[in-house]
Amino acid sequence: MLEFNPWRKNTMDYLGIDFSCAIGSLRHGKFPEKDCLLPLISKLLGYCIVAASTTVKLPQILKILKHRSVRGLSVVAFELEVVGYTISLAYCLHKGLPFSAYGELAFLFIQAIILVAIIYYFSQDVGTMTWIRTLLFCAVAPTVLAGRIDPVLFEALYASQHAIFFLAKVPQIWENFKNKSTGELSFLTFLINFGGAMARVFTSIQEKAPISVILGSVRSVLTNGTILSQIIIYQRPRAQKEKKED
């Protein structure tokens, strides 16, 4: 049995991660027990997800800029993503969850806004309704992020964000299926999204996040996995076709 030493625990606590239990076990020639190891892995994995999220949408942004095209991309899908990230981020801030449990949402939120702006720029026709939606979002988003809404409405909003994120992926999945092509969608972006969602399911459970947060991660695994599989399936025939033409 390891002796509790409060001074040692404080000196081994970095970014909310307590290394004292694991290091103490290793010093005594023992492998850390499950109750000690899983929370540590969860925290480290959480920060890895946050770190990876800082550039997760960069491959998609660079691909659009390189080809100067948004072919095959659903504008509505990316707009709904921004709305979903706004609600998710606001909810996690309101609940006071540790940064490692939701930090990637802040970076995804920023990148999603940049991505939508780029899609608008390269879209051939940006109608009046698009600008109305944009202005409406800019007016409402600060209030939601500040948590200045009724708690019951907040819970209802967060419950709806699962549907919003799901609906954000449906137009893109349908677009891919209809065209039998994934256009300018980035394989790397969706691969990172899929892997991050898988890891987030584990960390959310370990951090004892609300069940709604866990279900959101599961939904992300399913939808990103679907689009990832479409990219693999539909881009393979295209690559073979281009090879034959050469």
PDB file of C-alpha atoms in Angstrom:
ATOM      1  CA  MET A   1       0.000   0.000   0.000  1.00  0.00           C
ATOM      2  CA  LEU A   2       1.450   3.357  -1.057  1.00  0.00           C
ATOM      3  CA  GLU A   3       1.579   6.015   1.633  1.00  0.00           C
ATOM      4  CA  PHE A   4      -0.325   9.204   0.870  1.00  0.00           C
ATOM      5  CA  ASN A   5       1.961  12.203   0.629  1.00  0.00           C
ATOM      6  CA  PRO A   6       0.107  15.480  -0.070  1.00  0.00           C
ATOM      7  CA  TRP A   7       3.295  17.391  -0.937  1.00  0.00           C
ATOM      8  CA  ARG A   8       4.284  14.829  -3.519  1.00  0.00           C
ATOM      9  CA  LYS A   9       0.803  14.869  -5.053  1.00  0.00           C
ATOM     10  CA  ASN A  10       0.842  18.634  -5.486  1.00  0.00           C
ATOM     11  CA  THR A  11       4.263  18.629  -7.128  1.00  0.00           C
ATOM     12  CA  MET A  12       3.146  15.991  -9.631  1.00  0.00           C
ATOM     13  CA  ASP A  13      -0.094  17.691 -10.615  1.00  0.00           C
ATOM     14  CA  TYR A  14       0.260  19.399 -13.997  1.00  0.00           C
ATOM     15  CA  LEU A  15      -2.621  20.849 -16.043  1.00  0.00           C
ATOM     16  CA  GLY A  16      -5.044  19.010 -13.776  1.00  0.00           C
ATOM     17  CA  ILE A  17      -3.273  15.670 -14.344  1.00  0.00           C
ATOM     18  CA  ASP A  18      -2.131  13.849 -11.190  1.00  0.00           C
ATOM     19  CA  PHE A  19       0.952  11.734 -11.937  1.00  0.00           C
ATOM     20  CA  SER A  20       1.691  10.842  -8.294  1.00  0.00           C
ATOM     21  CA  CYS A  21      -0.292   7.605  -8.247  1.00  0.00           C
ATOM     22  CA  ALA A  22       1.260   6.158 -11.419  1.00  0.00           C
ATOM     23  CA  ILE A  23       4.810   7.313 -10.647  1.00  0.00           C
ATOM     24  CA  GLY A  24       4.505   6.089  -7.065  1.00  0.00           C
ATOM     25  CA  SER A  25       3.506   2.609  -8.268  1.00  0.00           C
ATOM     26  CA  LEU A  26       6.359   2.475 -10.789  1.00  0.00           C
ATOM     27  CA  ARG A  27       8.872   3.534  -8.136  1.00  0.00           C
ATOM     28  CA  HIS A  28       7.792   0.534  -6.062  1.00  0.00           C
ATOM     29  CA  GLY A  29       8.207  -1.755  -9.069  1.00  0.00           C
ATOM     30  CA  LYS A  30       4.466  -2.173  -9.572  1.00  0.00           C
ATOM     31  CA  PHE A  31       2.300  -1.539 -12.595  1.00  0.00           C
ATOM     32  CA  PRO A  32      -0.330   1.164 -11.812  1.00  0.00           C
ATOM     33  CA  GLU A  33      -3.741  -0.226 -10.947  1.00  0.00           C
ATOM     34  CA  LYS A  34      -6.784   0.316 -13.159  1.00  0.00           C
ATOM     35  CA  ASP A  35      -8.327   2.990 -10.908  1.00  0.00           C
ATOM     36  CA  CYS A  36      -5.053   4.914 -11.066  1.00  0.00           C
ATOM     37  CA  LEU A  37      -4.182   4.384 -14.740  1.00  0.00           C
ATOM     38  CA  LEU A  38      -7.511   5.003 -16.504  1.00  0.00           C
ATOM     39  CA  PRO A  39      -8.042   8.579 -15.202  1.00  0.00           C
ATOM     40  CA  LEU A  40      -4.436   9.394 -16.155  1.00  0.00           C
ATOM     41  CA  ILE A  41      -4.874   7.989 -19.672  1.00  0.00           C
ATOM     42  CA  SER A  42      -8.167   9.854 -19.993  1.00  0.00           C
ATOM     43  CA  LYS A  43      -6.586  13.203 -19.069  1.00  0.00           C
ATOM     44  CA  LEU A  44      -3.584  12.702 -21.386  1.00  0.00           C
ATOM     45  CA  LEU A  45      -5.835  11.545 -24.219  1.00  0.00           C
ATOM     46  CA  GLY A  46      -8.105  14.521 -23.631  1.00  0.00           C
ATOM     47  CA  TYR A  47      -5.236  16.971 -24.051  1.00  0.00           C
ATOM     48  CA  CYS A  48      -4.020  15.059 -27.130  1.00  0.00           C
ATOM     49  CA  ILE A  49      -7.480  15.498 -28.668  1.00  0.00           C
ATOM     50  CA  VAL A  50      -7.390  19.211 -27.850  1.00  0.00           C
ATOM     51  CA  ALA A  51      -3.911  19.519 -29.415  1.00  0.00           C
ATOM     52  CA  ALA A  52      -4.980  17.644 -32.570  1.00  0.00           C
ATOM     53  CA  SER A  53      -8.139  19.746 -32.862  1.00  0.00           C
ATOM     54  CA  THR A  54      -6.104  22.922 -33.397  1.00  0.00           C
ATOM     55  CA  THR A  55      -5.416  21.813 -36.983  1.00  0.00           C
ATOM     56  CA  VAL A  56      -8.095  19.183 -37.674  1.00  0.00           C
ATOM     57  CA  LYS A  57      -9.890  21.268 -40.313  1.00  0.00           C
ATOM     58  CA  LEU A  58      -6.693  22.675 -41.800  1.00  0.00           C
ATOM     59  CA  PRO A  59      -6.397  19.893 -44.440  1.00  0.00           C
ATOM     60  CA  GLN A  60      -9.929  20.695 -45.618  1.00  0.00           C
ATOM     61  CA  ILE A  61      -9.208  24.429 -45.721  1.00  0.00           C
ATOM     62  CA  LEU A  62      -5.941  23.904 -47.627  1.00  0.00           C
ATOM     63  CA  LYS A  63      -7.585  21.545 -50.120  1.00  0.00           C
ATOM     64  CA  ILE A  64     -10.233  24.147 -50.967  1.00  0.00           C
ATOM     65  CA  LEU A  65      -7.637  26.914 -51.289  1.00  0.00           C
ATOM     66  CA  LYS A  66      -5.375  24.717 -53.438  1.00  0.00           C
ATOM     67  CA  HIS A  67      -8.116  23.757 -55.918  1.00  0.00           C
ATOM     68  CA  ARG A  68     -10.053  27.023 -55.480  1.00  0.00           C
ATOM     69  CA  SER A  69     -13.173  24.892 -55.513  1.00  0.00           C
ATOM     70  CA  VAL A  70     -15.918  23.744 -53.132  1.00  0.00           C
ATOM     71  CA  ARG A  71     -17.135  21.023 -55.509  1.00  0.00           C
ATOM     72  CA  GLY A  72     -19.213  18.396 -53.731  1.00  0.00           C
ATOM     73  CA  LEU A  73     -19.376  20.310 -50.441  1.00  0.00           C
ATOM     74  CA  SER A  74     -22.752  20.993 -48.838  1.00  0.00           C
ATOM     75  CA  VAL A  75     -22.877  24.608 -47.620  1.00  0.00           C
ATOM     76  CA  VAL A  76     -25.809  23.888 -45.281  1.00  0.00           C
ATOM     77  CA  ALA A  77     -23.862  21.025 -43.694  1.00  0.00           C
ATOM     78  CA  PHE A  78     -20.954  23.276 -42.737  1.00  0.00           C
ATOM     79  CA  GLU A  79     -23.280  26.066 -41.545  1.00  0.00           C
ATOM     80  CA  LEU A  80     -25.112  23.656 -39.234  1.00  0.00           C
ATOM     81  CA  GLU A  81     -21.750  22.469 -37.907  1.00  0.00           C
ATOM     82  CA  VAL A  82     -20.963  26.006 -36.731  1.00  0.00           C
ATOM     83  CA  VAL A  83     -24.330  26.207 -34.947  1.00  0.00           C
ATOM     84  CA  GLY A  84     -23.704  22.821 -33.308  1.00  0.00           C
ATOM     85  CA  TYR A  85     -20.223  23.786 -32.114  1.00  0.00           C
ATOM     86  CA  THR A  86     -21.614  27.029 -30.661  1.00  0.00           C
ATOM     87  CA  ILE A  87     -24.199  25.188 -28.563  1.00  0.00           C
ATOM     88  CA  SER A  88     -21.795  22.417 -27.483  1.00  0.00           C
ATOM     89  CA  LEU A  89     -19.078  24.854 -26.434  1.00  0.00           C
ATOM     90  CA  ALA A  90     -21.523  27.054 -24.535  1.00  0.00           C
ATOM     91  CA  TYR A  91     -22.975  24.050 -22.710  1.00  0.00           C
ATOM     92  CA  CYS A  92     -19.600  22.664 -21.624  1.00  0.00           C
ATOM     93  CA  LEU A  93     -18.529  26.107 -20.374  1.00  0.00           C
ATOM     94  CA  HIS A  94     -21.817  26.444 -18.501  1.00  0.00           C
ATOM     95  CA  LYS A  95     -21.399  22.999 -16.872  1.00  0.00           C
ATOM     96  CA  GLY A  96     -17.858  23.838 -15.756  1.00  0.00           C
ATOM     97  CA  LEU A  97     -16.290  20.718 -17.280  1.00  0.00           C
ATOM     98  CA  PRO A  98     -12.464  20.515 -17.240  1.00  0.00           C
ATOM     99  CA  PHE A  99     -10.824  21.977 -20.363  1.00  0.00           C
ATOM    100  CA  SER A 100      -9.418  18.550 -21.318  1.00  0.00           C
ATOM    101  CA  ALA A 101     -13.003  17.279 -21.628  1.00  0.00           C
ATOM    102  CA  TYR A 102     -14.166  19.843 -24.208  1.00  0.00           C
ATOM    103  CA  GLY A 103     -11.205  22.024 -25.252  1.00  0.00           C
ATOM    104  CA  GLU A 104     -11.262  20.833 -28.849  1.00  0.00           C
ATOM    105  CA  LEU A 105     -14.687  22.460 -29.309  1.00  0.00           C
ATOM    106  CA  ALA A 106     -13.154  25.935 -28.996  1.00  0.00           C
ATOM    107  CA  PHE A 107     -10.649  25.246 -31.780  1.00  0.00           C
ATOM    108  CA  LEU A 108     -13.200  23.426 -33.953  1.00  0.00           C
ATOM    109  CA  PHE A 109     -15.603  26.347 -33.533  1.00  0.00           C
ATOM    110  CA  ILE A 110     -13.007  28.857 -34.800  1.00  0.00           C
ATOM    111  CA  GLN A 111     -11.912  26.633 -37.705  1.00  0.00           C
ATOM    112  CA  ALA A 112     -15.520  25.895 -38.683  1.00  0.00           C
ATOM    113  CA  ILE A 113     -16.242  29.635 -38.977  1.00  0.00           C
ATOM    114  CA  ILE A 114     -13.132  30.125 -41.145  1.00  0.00           C
ATOM    115  CA  LEU A 115     -14.158  27.152 -43.292  1.00  0.00           C
ATOM    116  CA  VAL A 116     -17.674  28.497 -43.851  1.00  0.00           C
ATOM    117  CA  ALA A 117     -16.240  31.909 -44.803  1.00  0.00           C
ATOM    118  CA  ILE A 118     -13.958  30.242 -47.381  1.00  0.00           C
ATOM    119  CA  ILE A 119     -16.864  28.193 -48.758  1.00  0.00           C
ATOM    120  CA  TYR A 120     -18.900  31.393 -49.139  1.00  0.00           C
ATOM    121  CA  TYR A 121     -15.988  33.033 -50.953  1.00  0.00           C
ATOM    122  CA  PHE A 122     -15.583  30.228 -53.491  1.00  0.00           C
ATOM    123  CA  SER A 123     -19.301  29.538 -53.923  1.00  0.00           C
ATOM    124  CA  GLN A 124     -20.712  30.767 -57.212  1.00  0.00           C
ATOM    125  CA  ASP A 125     -23.985  31.985 -55.758  1.00  0.00           C
ATOM    126  CA  VAL A 126     -24.360  33.274 -52.200  1.00  0.00           C
ATOM    127  CA  GLY A 127     -27.974  34.388 -51.900  1.00  0.00           C
ATOM    128  CA  THR A 128     -29.693  36.883 -49.621  1.00  0.00           C
ATOM    129  CA  MET A 129     -30.891  34.126 -47.276  1.00  0.00           C
ATOM    130  CA  THR A 130     -27.279  33.111 -46.637  1.00  0.00           C
ATOM    131  CA  TRP A 131     -26.423  36.611 -45.417  1.00  0.00           C
ATOM    132  CA  ILE A 132     -29.584  36.718 -43.295  1.00  0.00           C
ATOM    133  CA  ARG A 133     -28.615  33.441 -41.626  1.00  0.00           C
ATOM    134  CA  THR A 134     -25.097  34.781 -41.037  1.00  0.00           C
ATOM    135  CA  LEU A 135     -26.326  38.030 -39.440  1.00  0.00           C
ATOM    136  CA  LEU A 136     -28.823  36.128 -37.280  1.00  0.00           C
ATOM    137  CA  PHE A 137     -26.058  33.826 -36.039  1.00  0.00           C
ATOM    138  CA  CYS A 138     -23.767  36.771 -35.219  1.00  0.00           C
ATOM    139  CA  ALA A 139     -26.581  38.350 -33.196  1.00  0.00           C
ATOM    140  CA  VAL A 140     -27.524  35.233 -31.190  1.00  0.00           C
ATOM    141  CA  ALA A 141     -24.196  33.386 -30.729  1.00  0.00           C
ATOM    142  CA  PRO A 142     -22.637  35.772 -28.143  1.00  0.00           C
ATOM    143  CA  THR A 143     -25.678  35.410 -25.865  1.00  0.00           C
ATOM    144  CA  VAL A 144     -25.580  31.610 -26.078  1.00  0.00           C
ATOM    145  CA  LEU A 145     -21.820  31.427 -25.459  1.00  0.00           C
ATOM    146  CA  ALA A 146     -22.176  33.708 -22.430  1.00  0.00           C
ATOM    147  CA  GLY A 147     -24.846  31.383 -21.027  1.00  0.00           C
ATOM    148  CA  ARG A 148     -27.312  34.248 -20.644  1.00  0.00           C
ATOM    149  CA  ILE A 149     -30.375  32.161 -21.367  1.00  0.00           C
ATOM    150  CA  ASP A 150     -32.881  30.272 -19.255  1.00  0.00           C
ATOM    151  CA  PRO A 151     -31.396  26.993 -17.854  1.00  0.00           C
ATOM    152  CA  VAL A 152     -34.333  24.948 -19.171  1.00  0.00           C
ATOM    153  CA  LEU A 153     -33.893  26.477 -22.625  1.00  0.00           C
ATOM    154  CA  PHE A 154     -30.150  25.765 -22.383  1.00  0.00           C
ATOM    155  CA  GLU A 155     -30.811  22.073 -21.739  1.00  0.00           C
ATOM    156  CA  ALA A 156     -33.281  22.001 -24.623  1.00  0.00           C
ATOM    157  CA  LEU A 157     -30.727  23.671 -26.896  1.00  0.00           C
ATOM    158  CA  TYR A 158     -28.048  21.167 -25.957  1.00  0.00           C
ATOM    159  CA  ALA A 159     -30.453  18.296 -26.538  1.00  0.00           C
ATOM    160  CA  SER A 160     -31.187  19.756 -29.978  1.00  0.00           C
ATOM    161  CA  GLN A 161     -27.492  20.049 -30.875  1.00  0.00           C
ATOM    162  CA  HIS A 162     -27.345  16.273 -31.348  1.00  0.00           C
ATOM    163  CA  ALA A 163     -30.007  16.604 -34.022  1.00  0.00           C
ATOM    164  CA  ILE A 164     -28.210  19.646 -35.464  1.00  0.00           C
ATOM    165  CA  PHE A 165     -24.887  17.810 -35.791  1.00  0.00           C
ATOM    166  CA  PHE A 166     -26.666  14.767 -37.234  1.00  0.00           C
ATOM    167  CA  LEU A 167     -28.551  16.911 -39.744  1.00  0.00           C
ATOM    168  CA  ALA A 168     -25.297  18.719 -40.561  1.00  0.00           C
ATOM    169  CA  LYS A 169     -23.839  15.446 -41.806  1.00  0.00           C
ATOM    170  CA  VAL A 170     -26.960  14.139 -43.595  1.00  0.00           C
ATOM    171  CA  PRO A 171     -26.839  16.666 -46.522  1.00  0.00           C
ATOM    172  CA  GLN A 172     -23.150  15.871 -47.063  1.00  0.00           C
ATOM    173  CA  ILE A 173     -23.690  12.111 -46.867  1.00  0.00           C
ATOM    174  CA  TRP A 174     -26.587  12.399 -49.334  1.00  0.00           C
ATOM    175  CA  GLU A 175     -24.555  14.663 -51.640  1.00  0.00           C
ATOM    176  CA  ASN A 176     -21.757  12.104 -51.686  1.00  0.00           C
ATOM    177  CA  PHE A 177     -24.158   9.227 -52.339  1.00  0.00           C
ATOM    178  CA  LYS A 178     -26.022  11.108 -55.081  1.00  0.00           C
ATOM    179  CA  ASN A 179     -22.843  12.147 -56.925  1.00  0.00           C
ATOM    180  CA  LYS A 180     -20.963   8.907 -56.170  1.00  0.00           C
ATOM    181  CA  SER A 181     -18.134  11.307 -55.345  1.00  0.00           C
ATOM    182  CA  THR A 182     -16.857  13.163 -52.276  1.00  0.00           C
ATOM    183  CA  GLY A 183     -15.589  16.146 -54.267  1.00  0.00           C
ATOM    184  CA  GLU A 184     -13.146  18.301 -52.306  1.00  0.00           C
ATOM    185  CA  LEU A 185     -13.746  16.629 -48.928  1.00  0.00           C
ATOM    186  CA  SER A 186     -10.491  15.979 -47.087  1.00  0.00           C
ATOM    187  CA  PHE A 187      -9.761  12.372 -46.093  1.00  0.00           C
ATOM    188  CA  LEU A 188      -7.310  13.511 -43.412  1.00  0.00           C
ATOM    189  CA  THR A 189      -9.812  15.868 -41.760  1.00  0.00           C
ATOM    190  CA  PHE A 190     -12.474  13.179 -41.447  1.00  0.00           C
ATOM    191  CA  LEU A 191      -9.935  10.571 -40.319  1.00  0.00           C
ATOM    192  CA  ILE A 192      -8.846  12.852 -37.458  1.00  0.00           C
ATOM    193  CA  ASN A 193     -12.498  13.640 -36.657  1.00  0.00           C
ATOM    194  CA  PHE A 194     -13.325   9.933 -36.499  1.00  0.00           C
ATOM    195  CA  GLY A 195     -10.320   9.052 -34.329  1.00  0.00           C
ATOM    196  CA  GLY A 196     -10.921  12.017 -32.047  1.00  0.00           C
ATOM    197  CA  ALA A 197     -14.581  11.092 -31.586  1.00  0.00           C
ATOM    198  CA  MET A 198     -13.616   7.516 -30.663  1.00  0.00           C
ATOM    199  CA  ALA A 199     -11.164   8.814 -28.060  1.00  0.00           C
ATOM    200  CA  ARG A 200     -13.680  11.365 -26.769  1.00  0.00           C
ATOM    201  CA  VAL A 201     -16.202   8.620 -25.964  1.00  0.00           C
ATOM    202  CA  PHE A 202     -13.629   7.110 -23.593  1.00  0.00           C
ATOM    203  CA  THR A 203     -12.583  10.411 -21.997  1.00  0.00           C
ATOM    204  CA  SER A 204     -16.192  11.563 -21.545  1.00  0.00           C
ATOM    205  CA  ILE A 205     -17.010   8.375 -19.647  1.00  0.00           C
ATOM    206  CA  GLN A 206     -13.884   8.728 -17.491  1.00  0.00           C
ATOM    207  CA  GLU A 207     -14.568  12.404 -16.763  1.00  0.00           C
ATOM    208  CA  LYS A 208     -18.137  11.466 -15.767  1.00  0.00           C
ATOM    209  CA  ALA A 209     -19.544  13.880 -18.325  1.00  0.00           C
ATOM    210  CA  PRO A 210     -23.348  14.102 -18.710  1.00  0.00           C
ATOM    211  CA  ILE A 211     -24.865  11.270 -20.754  1.00  0.00           C
ATOM    212  CA  SER A 212     -25.850  13.810 -23.425  1.00  0.00           C
ATOM    213  CA  VAL A 213     -22.136  14.620 -23.951  1.00  0.00           C
ATOM    214  CA  ILE A 214     -21.279  10.921 -24.295  1.00  0.00           C
ATOM    215  CA  LEU A 215     -24.111  10.350 -26.774  1.00  0.00           C
ATOM    216  CA  GLY A 216     -22.838  13.314 -28.777  1.00  0.00           C
ATOM    217  CA  SER A 217     -19.438  11.643 -29.105  1.00  0.00           C
ATOM    218  CA  VAL A 218     -21.068   8.362 -30.193  1.00  0.00           C
ATOM    219  CA  ARG A 219     -23.069  10.241 -32.828  1.00  0.00           C
ATOM    220  CA  SER A 220     -19.869  11.856 -34.063  1.00  0.00           C
ATOM    221  CA  VAL A 221     -18.224   8.433 -34.419  1.00  0.00           C
ATOM    222  CA  LEU A 222     -21.117   7.171 -36.553  1.00  0.00           C
ATOM    223  CA  THR A 223     -21.507  10.194 -38.847  1.00  0.00           C
ATOM    224  CA  ASN A 224     -17.799  10.867 -39.377  1.00  0.00           C
ATOM    225  CA  GLY A 225     -17.231   7.136 -39.884  1.00  0.00           C
ATOM    226  CA  THR A 226     -19.913   7.100 -42.595  1.00  0.00           C
ATOM    227  CA  ILE A 227     -18.367  10.013 -44.514  1.00  0.00           C
ATOM    228  CA  LEU A 228     -14.872   8.565 -44.062  1.00  0.00           C
ATOM    229  CA  SER A 229     -16.031   5.274 -45.589  1.00  0.00           C
ATOM    230  CA  GLN A 230     -17.631   7.202 -48.481  1.00  0.00           C
ATOM    231  CA  ILE A 231     -14.346   8.995 -49.178  1.00  0.00           C
ATOM    232  CA  ILE A 232     -12.538   5.644 -49.282  1.00  0.00           C
ATOM    233  CA  ILE A 233     -15.198   3.978 -51.477  1.00  0.00           C
ATOM    234  CA  TYR A 234     -15.865   6.818 -53.938  1.00  0.00           C
ATOM    235  CA  GLN A 235     -12.343   8.167 -54.373  1.00  0.00           C
ATOM    236  CA  ARG A 236     -10.891   4.765 -55.263  1.00  0.00           C
ATOM    237  CA  PRO A 237     -12.792   4.390 -58.587  1.00  0.00           C
ATOM    238  CA  ARG A 238     -11.953   8.015 -59.441  1.00  0.00           C
ATOM    239  CA  ALA A 239      -8.249   7.412 -58.844  1.00  0.00           C
ATOM    240  CA  GLN A 240      -8.366   4.274 -61.040  1.00  0.00           C
ATOM    241  CA  LYS A 241     -10.190   6.214 -63.781  1.00  0.00           C
ATOM    242  CA  GLU A 242      -7.596   9.018 -63.764  1.00  0.00           C
ATOM    243  CA  LYS A 243      -4.807   6.416 -63.905  1.00  0.00           C
ATOM    244  CA  LYS A 244      -6.361   4.810 -67.023  1.00  0.00           C
ATOM    245  CA  GLU A 245      -6.723   8.202 -68.716  1.00  0.00           C
ATOM    246  CA  ASP A 246      -3.018   8.926 -68.123  1.00  0.00           C
TER     247      ASP A 246
END
